[in-house]
Amino acid sequence: MLENVRCALCGADDTRLVAEIDALHIVRCRKCGLIYVNPRYPEGFLQEIYTEQYYDHDGIRNGLEFFGYDDYISDEQNIKITFSKRLKTIESLAHKGRLLDVGCATGFFLDLARSQGWEVLGSEVSEFSADYARERFNLDVRLGTLRQLSLDAGSFDVVTMWDVIEHVVDPLAELQEVWRILRPQGVLSIITPDSGSWMARLLGKRWEEFRRVREHIYFFSRRTMREMLQKAGLEVVRMESADKVFYLGPAIQRLKYYTWDGAVTSTAAKLVYRLGLDKVRVNVNPLTKMTVYARKTE
Ligand SMILES: [Zn+2]
């Protein structure tokens, strides 16, 4: 069932093992340094995992600790605060016009961008999420991967791709497709785990993003990301570590991914809930993801 793949950045087939998790191998290309899962599950299998449960774990938590989202929909307000900050950055870099959100999930960002005057379109592989976005927000969301949609060349001012590229089977082809549909000077925004971050290097096999090998198949560093963007004709204009607004309760619970002592974390979490502080909003920057803005140069 598993398939072997070559390095998506340089085409070499020469790797060393970085970690073995859930019987899958995370390897590093000896030639260019790109980290990826090899061998891996084929594309069809990867698409079938994005069901309703992917966005809400209640009731099926067993064995799915490192998978999907705990409760994406009820976190809407926090997600929108995070998104509105990102939109401000985008608006400082790009002409306001047409925006495509690749992997738009339940449409929270598209709804927000539209309210700020953008003309928006979404693509999504999860039927559950696409339906939710259409019914709740009346958004135009197309089911499928970016390349399956065959959108018009040069038709977007901005493409956002947040928490997506690490799931994509051919990331270079995906970025080349983004290049094709962007207008000249159009801007791409990517968020993805940063395998070169000191947090990732410190945690090694314990890094949460590595533990998600069933869904994450590429782990970029800032350097490999920049190189792949360049190959696709996109020039990096800004790179930073991604922050995110959480409620204090879930934020403390997430500490279990970053600490070796689960008992301390669970005691702290219980205390926060007992004191009624769990719904206090905090802005967390776990320093493990990068936000990248790149421009179509030609
Ligand atoms: Zn390589």
JSON list of C-alpha atoms and ligand atoms in Angstrom, two decimals, residues 6-14 28-34 36, ligand 1:
[
{"chain": "A", "resi": 6, "resn": "ARG", "atom": "CA", "xyz": [11.87, 10.93, -4.74]},
{"chain": "A", "resi": 7, "resn": "CYS", "atom": "CA", "xyz": [12.80, 14.24, -3.16]},
{"chain": "A", "resi": 8, "resn": "ALA", "atom": "CA", "xyz": [10.22, 16.83, -4.25]},
{"chain": "A", "resi": 9, "resn": "LEU", "atom": "CA", "xyz": [12.78, 19.64, -4.20]},
{"chain": "A", "resi": 10, "resn": "CYS", "atom": "CA", "xyz": [15.85, 18.23, -6.01]},
{"chain": "A", "resi": 11, "resn": "GLY", "atom": "CA", "xyz": [14.68, 14.89, -7.42]},
{"chain": "A", "resi": 12, "resn": "ALA", "atom": "CA", "xyz": [17.36, 12.83, -5.66]},
{"chain": "A", "resi": 13, "resn": "ASP", "atom": "CA", "xyz": [16.65, 9.44, -4.13]},
{"chain": "A", "resi": 14, "resn": "ASP", "atom": "CA", "xyz": [19.29, 9.49, -1.39]},
{"chain": "A", "resi": 28, "resn": "ARG", "atom": "CA", "xyz": [16.11, 13.84, 5.07]},
{"chain": "A", "resi": 29, "resn": "CYS", "atom": "CA", "xyz": [17.41, 14.26, 1.51]},
{"chain": "A", "resi": 30, "resn": "ARG", "atom": "CA", "xyz": [21.21, 14.06, 1.63]},
{"chain": "A", "resi": 31, "resn": "LYS", "atom": "CA", "xyz": [21.48, 16.38, -1.35]},
{"chain": "A", "resi": 32, "resn": "CYS", "atom": "CA", "xyz": [19.17, 19.31, -0.49]},
{"chain": "A", "resi": 33, "resn": "GLY", "atom": "CA", "xyz": [18.06, 18.71, 3.09]},
{"chain": "A", "resi": 34, "resn": "LEU", "atom": "CA", "xyz": [14.31, 18.47, 2.47]},
{"chain": "A", "resi": 36, "resn": "TYR", "atom": "CA", "xyz": [9.70, 14.11, 4.04]},
{"chain": "B", "resi": 1, "resn": "ZN", "atom": "ZN", "xyz": [16.52, 16.82, -2.23]}
]
